[in-house]
Amino acid sequence: MDKIKITGGIPLKGKIEIGGAKNSALPLMAASLLMEGSVTLSNLPHLSDIATMANLLVHHGVCLNINACSDYKPGHDGRVITFSAKNIKDLTAPYEIVRKMRASALVLGPLLARFGTARVSLPGGCAIGTRPIDLHLSALEKMGAEITLDTGYVQASAKGGLKGAVIEFPKVTVGGTENLLMAATLAKGTTVMKNAAMEPEISDLANCLVKMGAKIEGIGTRTLTIEGVKNLHSVNYAVIPDRIEAGTYAMAAAITGGDVELLGAKREIMGATIDVLRQSGVEITETKNGIRVKRTGGLSSVNVETEAYPGFATDMQAQLVALMCVAKGTSHIAENIFENRFMHIPELMRMGADIKINGHTAVVKGVDHLSGASLMATDLRASVSLVIAALAARGSSIINRVYHLDRGYERLEEKLRGCGAIIERVNKE
Ligand code: UD1
């Protein structure tokens, strides 16, 4: 199994290209199931989660054409794939694929809306908590779906098609909003989704659906109104840049006292991450091609809680905890979205960090330095927080189970090495 070896202490200097957003690409790929026409996506990141979604779509019968032509000229590499769901042959999303990636549940809404029936394995728990999809299911029921649970599978049917409804989510859910948004585009009548998620990735999906012929109002707000249409049509669409990848490299630049330009990063979708970095003493400026992150002085502690967008993202929490390990003073970082998202903390403590967990708050007391260690990656963002810590630590670190990183960070070692980091992937049986 691959491991990553990092020798820390080198300030990162240079440029890093930010790829397309994984969390936009996944629902955009699932949206291809809504129609016979094709969805051509450019700026797709090259990640194992994208391959998992592609495998699931192929299982349903979707044809993929890699490196199709597109009118999008991104200025940095991104692959182009055309997804054509003309001949769907299987309406079941099997456990073997869904267990690898929870976002597989995003095929439920489109399949049900187009074919009136779908069978999707329940995703089960994961390293960061139980993560049910009950809110997706109860919202689909409001739209007239009959849902039964059978041997670990959700069996959904809507014989006369889905009907528009007023849905108020009791809690903001990104995946739930996406599933319902896709389902509602083909429903009869109008659907109003209240307390919808308003992450930039939701707006990306909604904008693409509109380009496909969907009628959606309120994009970028907590209330989305969708008037169902009979058919959607083919589309060419470029995935937005990954704000979490950009935020992660910003933290890496900050912890090493570096100076890095993040090419393609968009400040306007990184709001709270940039605010928090600035509060901690990091200089951030917009450039012609992205944003520049630079730290010359010391780091100060911050008090932050994770919230739905536009609040501070839970997907940036582990990276911020790593950064605050070497800041002056004591930081309080509360995790409000997932119940078990502190798996990186015991590993950071093995590097010399001073952290106490108080309920759902990490109390991080800055130390003079971290020391390299042998570390275990547990989930995607926890793993990259260990990379960030190792880049600043004295001595070398080995990070085990790096397949977690490959789910969400494309060419991580290459991008960091390009800025001077000593990092290599070692393959040991
Ligand atoms: C998405 C992101 C993930 C991010 C998360 C929160 C993708 C592919 N993944 O995950 O990276 O960390 O948003 O920003 O985009 N919940 C329920 N019932 C449901 C649905 C959710 O209780 O039916 C709970 C979850 O357990 C969690 C919270 O709601 O505590 C938010 O989850 P949700 O926004 O749905 O996250 P995902 O869409 O799974």
Coordinates of C-alpha atoms and ligand atoms in Angstrom, one line a residue:
M1 CA 0.0 0.0 0.0
D2 CA 1.3 3.5 -0.9
K3 CA 2.7 5.8 1.7
I4 CA 3.9 9.4 1.5
K5 CA 7.1 10.5 3.0
I6 CA 7.6 14.2 3.8
T7 CA 10.6 16.0 5.2
G8 CA 9.3 19.2 6.8
G9 CA 10.6 22.7 7.4
I10 CA 10.7 24.1 3.9
P11 CA 8.6 27.2 3.2
L12 CA 6.5 26.5 0.1
K13 CA 7.2 28.9 -2.8
G14 CA 5.8 28.9 -6.3
K15 CA 2.5 28.3 -8.1
I16 CA -0.1 25.6 -7.7
E17 CA -2.8 24.9 -10.2
I18 CA -6.2 24.3 -8.6
G19 CA -8.3 21.6 -10.3
G20 CA -12.1 21.3 -10.8
A21 CA -14.2 20.8 -7.7
K22 CA -14.8 17.2 -6.8
N23 CA -18.0 18.0 -5.0
S24 CA -19.4 19.8 -8.1
A25 CA -18.2 17.2 -10.5
L26 CA -19.9 14.3 -8.8
P27 CA -23.5 15.7 -8.9
L28 CA -22.9 17.1 -12.4
M29 CA -22.0 13.6 -13.6
A30 CA -25.1 12.2 -11.9
A31 CA -27.2 14.8 -13.7
S32 CA -26.4 13.1 -17.0
L33 CA -28.9 10.4 -16.0
L34 CA -31.7 12.9 -16.3
M35 CA -31.9 12.7 -20.1
E36 CA -31.1 11.0 -23.4
G37 CA -28.9 13.9 -24.5
S38 CA -25.3 14.2 -23.4
V39 CA -23.5 16.1 -20.7
T40 CA -20.0 17.2 -21.6
L41 CA -18.0 18.3 -18.5
S42 CA -14.7 20.1 -18.7
N43 CA -12.2 20.9 -15.9
L44 CA -13.0 17.5 -14.4
P45 CA -10.4 16.6 -11.7
H46 CA -8.6 13.3 -12.0
L47 CA -9.5 11.6 -8.7
S48 CA -10.5 8.2 -7.6
D49 CA -14.0 9.5 -6.4
I50 CA -14.6 10.7 -10.0
A51 CA -13.6 7.2 -11.3
T52 CA -16.0 5.7 -8.8
M53 CA -18.9 7.8 -10.0
A54 CA -17.9 7.1 -13.6
N55 CA -18.0 3.3 -12.8
L56 CA -21.4 3.7 -11.3
L57 CA -22.7 5.5 -14.3
V58 CA -21.3 2.9 -16.7
H59 CA -23.0 0.3 -14.6
H60 CA -26.3 2.0 -15.2
G61 CA -25.6 2.1 -18.9
V62 CA -24.1 5.5 -19.4
C63 CA -21.5 5.8 -22.3
L64 CA -18.4 7.8 -21.5
N65 CA -16.2 9.5 -24.1
I66 CA -13.0 10.8 -22.5
N67 CA -11.3 13.9 -23.9
A68 CA -14.3 14.9 -26.0
C69 CA -14.2 18.3 -27.6
S70 CA -15.5 21.2 -25.6
D71 CA -15.7 24.9 -26.1
Y72 CA -14.2 25.5 -22.7
K73 CA -10.6 26.7 -22.6
P74 CA -9.6 26.6 -18.9
G75 CA -6.1 27.9 -19.1
H76 CA -5.0 25.0 -17.0
D77 CA -5.4 21.2 -17.5
G78 CA -8.6 19.6 -16.8
R79 CA -10.1 16.6 -18.5
V80 CA -13.2 16.6 -20.6
I81 CA -15.6 13.8 -20.6
T82 CA -19.0 13.4 -22.3
F83 CA -21.6 11.3 -20.5
S84 CA -24.4 10.0 -22.6
A85 CA -27.3 8.2 -20.7
K86 CA -29.3 7.4 -23.8
N87 CA -29.6 3.6 -23.1
I88 CA -30.0 3.0 -19.4
K89 CA -30.0 -0.7 -18.7
D90 CA -29.8 -1.0 -15.0
L91 CA -31.6 1.1 -12.4
T92 CA -29.8 -0.4 -9.3
A93 CA -26.8 1.3 -7.7
P94 CA -25.1 -1.7 -6.1
Y95 CA -23.6 -1.9 -2.6
E96 CA -20.2 -2.7 -4.1
I97 CA -19.9 0.8 -5.6
V98 CA -22.0 2.8 -3.1
R99 CA -19.9 1.6 -0.1
K100 CA -16.8 3.1 -1.7
M101 CA -18.4 6.6 -2.0
R102 CA -21.5 8.0 -0.3
A103 CA -22.0 10.5 -3.1
S104 CA -23.2 7.5 -5.2
A105 CA -26.6 8.2 -3.6
L106 CA -26.9 11.2 -5.9
V107 CA -28.1 8.9 -8.7
L108 CA -31.4 8.3 -6.8
G109 CA -33.1 11.6 -7.7
P110 CA -32.3 11.6 -11.4
L111 CA -33.1 7.9 -12.0
L112 CA -36.4 8.1 -10.1
A113 CA -37.4 11.3 -11.9
R114 CA -36.7 10.0 -15.4
F115 CA -37.7 6.3 -15.0
G116 CA -40.2 6.4 -12.1
T117 CA -38.2 3.8 -10.2
A118 CA -34.7 3.3 -8.8
R119 CA -32.9 1.0 -6.3
V120 CA -30.0 2.4 -4.5
S121 CA -27.9 0.7 -1.8
L122 CA -27.9 2.5 1.6
P123 CA -24.5 4.0 2.0
G124 CA -24.0 3.1 5.7
G125 CA -21.7 4.9 8.1
C126 CA -18.2 6.3 7.3
A127 CA -15.2 7.4 9.2
I128 CA -16.7 10.8 10.1
G129 CA -20.1 9.7 11.4
T130 CA -23.3 7.9 10.6
R131 CA -24.3 10.2 7.7
P132 CA -27.8 8.9 6.9
I133 CA -29.8 9.9 3.8
D134 CA -33.2 10.1 5.6
L135 CA -33.7 13.7 4.6
H136 CA -33.2 12.8 0.9
L137 CA -35.8 10.1 1.2
S138 CA -38.5 12.0 3.2
A139 CA -38.2 14.9 0.7
L140 CA -38.7 12.5 -2.3
E141 CA -41.7 11.0 -0.4
K142 CA -43.2 14.5 -0.3
M143 CA -42.9 14.5 -4.1
G144 CA -45.0 11.4 -4.3
A145 CA -42.3 8.7 -4.2
E146 CA -43.0 5.4 -2.5
I147 CA -40.0 4.3 -0.6
T148 CA -39.3 1.0 1.0
L149 CA -36.1 -0.4 2.6
D150 CA -35.2 -3.9 1.6
T151 CA -32.0 -5.8 2.4
G152 CA -29.9 -2.7 2.7
Y153 CA -31.4 -1.1 -0.4
V154 CA -33.7 1.9 -0.9
Q155 CA -36.4 0.9 -3.4
A156 CA -38.1 4.0 -4.7
S157 CA -41.0 4.3 -7.2
A158 CA -43.2 7.0 -8.4
K159 CA -45.5 5.4 -10.9
G160 CA -47.2 8.5 -12.3
G161 CA -43.9 10.5 -12.0
L162 CA -42.8 12.8 -9.3
K163 CA -44.9 15.8 -8.4
G164 CA -43.8 19.2 -7.3
A165 CA -44.0 19.9 -3.5
V166 CA -43.0 22.3 -0.8
I167 CA -40.0 20.8 1.0
E168 CA -38.5 22.4 4.1
F169 CA -35.3 20.6 5.1
P170 CA -35.0 20.5 8.9
K171 CA -31.2 20.7 8.5
V172 CA -29.1 21.9 5.7
T173 CA -28.0 19.0 3.5
V174 CA -25.7 19.4 0.5
G175 CA -26.4 16.0 -1.0
G176 CA -30.1 16.2 -0.1
T177 CA -30.5 19.5 -1.9
E178 CA -28.6 18.2 -5.0
N179 CA -30.7 15.0 -5.2
L180 CA -34.0 16.9 -4.9
L181 CA -32.9 19.6 -7.3
M182 CA -32.2 17.1 -10.0
A183 CA -35.4 15.2 -9.2
A184 CA -37.5 18.4 -9.3
T185 CA -36.4 19.4 -12.7
L186 CA -38.5 16.7 -14.3
A187 CA -41.4 16.6 -11.8
K188 CA -44.9 17.7 -12.6
G189 CA -45.5 21.2 -11.3
T190 CA -43.5 23.4 -9.0
T191 CA -41.2 22.4 -6.2
V192 CA -40.1 24.9 -3.5
M193 CA -37.1 23.8 -1.4
K194 CA -36.7 25.8 1.8
N195 CA -33.6 25.8 3.9
A196 CA -31.7 24.4 0.9
A197 CA -27.9 24.2 1.0
M198 CA -26.3 27.2 -0.9
E199 CA -22.7 25.9 -1.3
P200 CA -21.1 27.0 -4.5
E201 CA -21.3 23.4 -5.7
I202 CA -25.1 23.6 -5.5
S203 CA -25.2 26.7 -7.6
D204 CA -22.8 25.0 -10.1
L205 CA -25.3 22.1 -10.4
A206 CA -28.2 24.5 -10.7
N207 CA -26.5 26.6 -13.4
C208 CA -25.7 23.5 -15.4
L209 CA -29.3 22.2 -15.0
V210 CA -30.6 25.6 -16.3
K211 CA -28.3 25.3 -19.3
M212 CA -29.9 21.9 -19.8
G213 CA -33.3 23.6 -20.0
A214 CA -34.4 23.3 -16.3
K215 CA -36.4 26.2 -14.7
I216 CA -34.8 27.1 -11.4
E217 CA -35.1 30.3 -9.4
G218 CA -33.3 31.4 -6.3
I219 CA -29.9 30.0 -7.2
G220 CA -27.4 30.9 -4.5
T221 CA -30.1 31.4 -1.9
R222 CA -31.7 29.2 0.8
T223 CA -34.9 28.9 -1.2
L224 CA -34.9 27.2 -4.6
T225 CA -38.0 27.1 -6.8
I226 CA -38.1 24.6 -9.6
E227 CA -40.8 24.4 -12.2
G228 CA -40.7 20.9 -13.7
V229 CA -40.1 20.5 -17.5
K230 CA -40.8 17.5 -19.7
N231 CA -37.3 17.1 -21.2
L232 CA -33.8 18.4 -20.8
H233 CA -31.2 18.8 -23.5
S234 CA -27.5 18.3 -24.1
V235 CA -25.0 20.6 -22.5
N236 CA -21.3 21.6 -22.3
Y237 CA -20.3 22.8 -18.9
A238 CA -17.1 23.6 -17.0
V239 CA -16.8 22.6 -13.4
I240 CA -15.9 25.4 -11.0
P241 CA -12.5 25.4 -9.3
D242 CA -12.2 23.3 -6.1
R243 CA -12.4 25.8 -3.2
I244 CA -11.4 23.1 -0.7
E245 CA -8.3 22.1 -2.6
A246 CA -7.4 25.8 -2.8
G247 CA -8.0 26.3 0.9
T248 CA -5.9 23.3 1.7
Y249 CA -2.9 24.6 -0.2
A250 CA -3.4 28.0 1.3
M251 CA -3.1 26.4 4.8
A252 CA 0.0 24.5 3.6
A253 CA 1.6 27.7 2.4
A254 CA 0.6 29.4 5.6
I255 CA 2.0 26.8 8.0
T256 CA 5.4 26.7 6.2
G257 CA 5.7 30.5 6.1
G258 CA 5.6 30.3 2.3
D259 CA 4.5 32.4 -0.6
V260 CA 2.3 30.5 -3.1
E261 CA 0.0 31.6 -5.9
L262 CA -3.1 29.4 -6.3
L263 CA -3.8 29.5 -10.0
G264 CA -7.5 29.3 -10.9
A265 CA -8.6 29.7 -7.2
K266 CA -11.7 32.0 -6.8
R267 CA -11.7 34.3 -3.8
E268 CA -15.5 34.8 -4.0
I269 CA -16.3 31.2 -3.2
M270 CA -13.6 30.8 -0.5
G271 CA -15.0 33.5 1.7
A272 CA -14.8 32.2 5.3
T273 CA -11.5 30.3 4.7
I274 CA -9.9 33.5 3.5
D275 CA -11.3 35.5 6.5
V276 CA -10.0 33.0 9.0
L277 CA -6.5 32.9 7.3
R278 CA -6.3 36.7 7.4
Q279 CA -7.4 36.7 11.1
S280 CA -4.5 34.3 11.8
G281 CA -2.0 36.7 10.2
V282 CA -1.7 35.3 6.7
E283 CA -1.6 37.8 3.8
I284 CA -4.0 37.0 0.9
T285 CA -4.2 39.0 -2.3
E286 CA -6.1 38.5 -5.5
T287 CA -3.9 38.1 -8.6
K288 CA -4.8 38.1 -12.3
N289 CA -4.8 34.3 -12.3
G290 CA -6.0 33.4 -8.8
I291 CA -5.0 34.3 -5.3
R292 CA -1.6 34.7 -3.6
V293 CA -1.0 33.4 0.0
K294 CA 1.9 34.6 1.9
R295 CA 3.1 34.5 5.5
T296 CA 6.0 36.5 6.8
G297 CA 5.1 37.1 10.5
G298 CA 3.8 34.7 13.2
L299 CA 0.5 32.9 13.2
S300 CA -2.2 33.9 15.7
S301 CA -4.9 31.7 17.2
V302 CA -8.5 31.8 16.0
N303 CA -11.9 30.8 17.2
V304 CA -14.0 29.2 14.5
E305 CA -17.0 26.9 14.1
T306 CA -17.9 24.9 11.1
E307 CA -21.2 25.8 9.5
A308 CA -23.1 25.4 6.2
Y309 CA -21.9 27.8 3.5
P310 CA -21.2 30.7 3.6
G311 CA -19.9 29.7 7.1
F312 CA -16.5 28.0 7.6
A313 CA -16.6 24.6 5.8
T314 CA -16.3 21.4 7.8
D315 CA -14.1 20.2 4.9
M316 CA -11.5 22.8 6.0
Q317 CA -11.7 22.0 9.7
A318 CA -8.9 19.4 9.9
Q319 CA -6.5 21.6 7.9
L320 CA -7.2 24.5 10.2
V321 CA -6.6 22.4 13.3
A322 CA -3.2 21.5 11.8
L323 CA -2.4 25.1 11.2
M324 CA -3.4 26.2 14.6
C325 CA -1.1 23.6 16.2
V326 CA 1.8 26.1 15.7
A327 CA -0.1 29.4 16.2
K328 CA 0.5 31.7 19.1
G329 CA -2.2 31.3 21.8
T330 CA -5.2 28.9 22.1
S331 CA -7.7 28.3 19.3
H332 CA -11.2 26.9 19.8
I333 CA -12.4 25.0 16.7
A334 CA -15.9 23.6 16.9
E335 CA -17.2 21.0 14.5
N336 CA -21.0 21.4 14.1
I337 CA -21.6 19.4 10.9
F338 CA -20.3 15.9 11.6
E339 CA -20.2 14.1 15.0
N340 CA -17.0 12.2 14.6
R341 CA -14.6 14.4 12.6
F342 CA -11.6 14.7 14.9
M343 CA -9.8 11.6 13.8
H344 CA -6.8 13.7 12.8
I345 CA -6.3 15.0 16.4
P346 CA -4.7 11.9 18.0
E347 CA -2.3 11.8 15.1
L348 CA -1.4 15.5 15.4
M349 CA -0.8 14.9 19.1
R350 CA 1.7 12.2 18.2
M351 CA 3.6 15.0 16.3
G352 CA 3.7 17.1 19.5
A353 CA 0.5 19.1 19.2
D354 CA -1.3 20.2 22.4
I355 CA -5.0 19.6 21.7
K356 CA -7.9 18.7 24.0
I357 CA -11.3 17.7 22.8
N358 CA -14.1 19.3 24.7
G359 CA -17.4 18.0 23.4
H360 CA -17.4 19.0 19.8
T361 CA -14.7 21.6 20.2
A362 CA -11.0 21.1 19.7
V363 CA -9.0 23.3 22.0
V364 CA -5.7 23.8 20.3
K365 CA -2.8 25.4 22.3
G366 CA -0.1 26.4 19.9
V367 CA 3.3 24.8 20.4
D368 CA 6.8 26.0 19.2
H369 CA 7.1 23.2 16.6
L370 CA 5.7 19.8 15.5
S371 CA 8.0 16.8 15.1
G372 CA 7.8 14.2 12.2
A373 CA 6.2 10.9 13.0
S374 CA 4.7 7.8 11.4
L375 CA 1.0 8.7 10.9
M376 CA -2.2 7.0 9.9
A377 CA -4.7 8.7 7.4
T378 CA -8.3 8.0 8.3
D379 CA -10.4 10.0 5.9
L380 CA -9.8 12.5 3.1
R381 CA -9.5 15.8 4.9
A382 CA -7.9 14.2 8.0
S383 CA -5.2 12.8 5.8
V384 CA -4.4 16.1 4.2
S385 CA -4.3 17.8 7.6
L386 CA -1.4 15.4 8.4
V387 CA 0.3 16.4 5.2
I388 CA 0.0 20.0 6.2
A389 CA 1.4 19.3 9.7
A390 CA 4.3 17.2 8.2
L391 CA 5.3 20.0 5.8
A392 CA 6.0 22.2 8.8
A393 CA 7.3 19.6 11.2
R394 CA 11.0 19.0 12.2
G395 CA 12.2 15.8 10.6
S396 CA 10.5 13.3 8.4
S397 CA 7.0 11.9 8.5
I398 CA 5.5 8.8 6.9
I399 CA 1.7 9.0 6.1
N400 CA 0.1 5.6 5.7
R401 CA -3.2 4.8 3.9
V402 CA -2.8 7.5 1.3
Y403 CA -5.6 6.1 -0.8
H404 CA -7.8 8.5 1.1
L405 CA -5.8 11.4 -0.3
D406 CA -6.2 10.1 -3.9
R407 CA -10.0 10.4 -3.5
G408 CA -9.8 14.2 -3.4
Y409 CA -6.3 15.6 -4.2
E410 CA -5.0 15.3 -7.7
R411 CA -1.2 15.0 -8.1
L412 CA -0.7 16.2 -4.5
E413 CA 3.0 15.3 -4.3
E414 CA 3.8 16.9 -7.7
K415 CA 2.0 20.1 -6.8
L416 CA 3.8 20.4 -3.5
R417 CA 7.1 19.4 -4.9
G418 CA 6.7 22.2 -7.5
C419 CA 6.8 24.6 -4.6
G420 CA 9.9 23.1 -3.0
A421 CA 8.5 20.5 -0.6
I422 CA 10.4 17.3 0.0
I423 CA 7.7 14.8 -0.5
E424 CA 7.6 11.4 -2.2
R425 CA 5.2 8.5 -2.6
V426 CA 6.8 5.2 -1.5
N427 CA 5.3 1.9 -2.4
K428 CA 5.8 -0.7 0.2
E429 CA 4.0 -4.0 0.3
Ligands
UD1_1 C1 -21.3 17.0 1.3 C2 -19.9 17.0 0.8 C3 -18.9 16.8 2.0 C4 -19.1 17.9 3.0 C5 -20.6 17.9 3.4 C6 -20.9 19.1 4.4 C7 -20.1 16.0 -1.4 C8 -19.8 14.9 -2.3 N1 -19.7 15.9 -0.1 O1 -21.5 15.8 1.9 O2 -17.6 16.9 1.4 O3 -18.3 17.6 4.1 O4 -21.4 18.1 2.2 O5 -20.5 20.3 3.8 O6 -20.5 17.1 -1.8 N2 -27.7 14.5 7.2 C9 -28.7 13.8 7.8 N3 -29.6 13.2 7.0 C10 -29.6 13.3 5.6 C11 -28.5 14.0 5.0 C12 -27.5 14.6 5.9 O7 -28.8 13.7 9.0 O8 -30.4 12.8 4.9 C13 -26.7 15.1 8.1 C14 -25.3 14.5 7.9 O9 -25.1 13.3 8.7 C15 -24.4 15.6 8.4 C16 -25.2 16.9 7.9 O10 -26.5 16.5 7.7 O11 -24.3 15.7 9.8 C17 -24.7 17.5 6.6 O12 -24.6 16.5 5.6 P1 -24.7 16.8 4.1 O13 -24.7 18.3 3.8 O14 -25.8 16.0 3.5 O15 -23.3 16.2 3.6 P2 -23.0 15.3 2.2 O16 -23.9 15.8 1.1 O17 -23.0 13.9 2.6

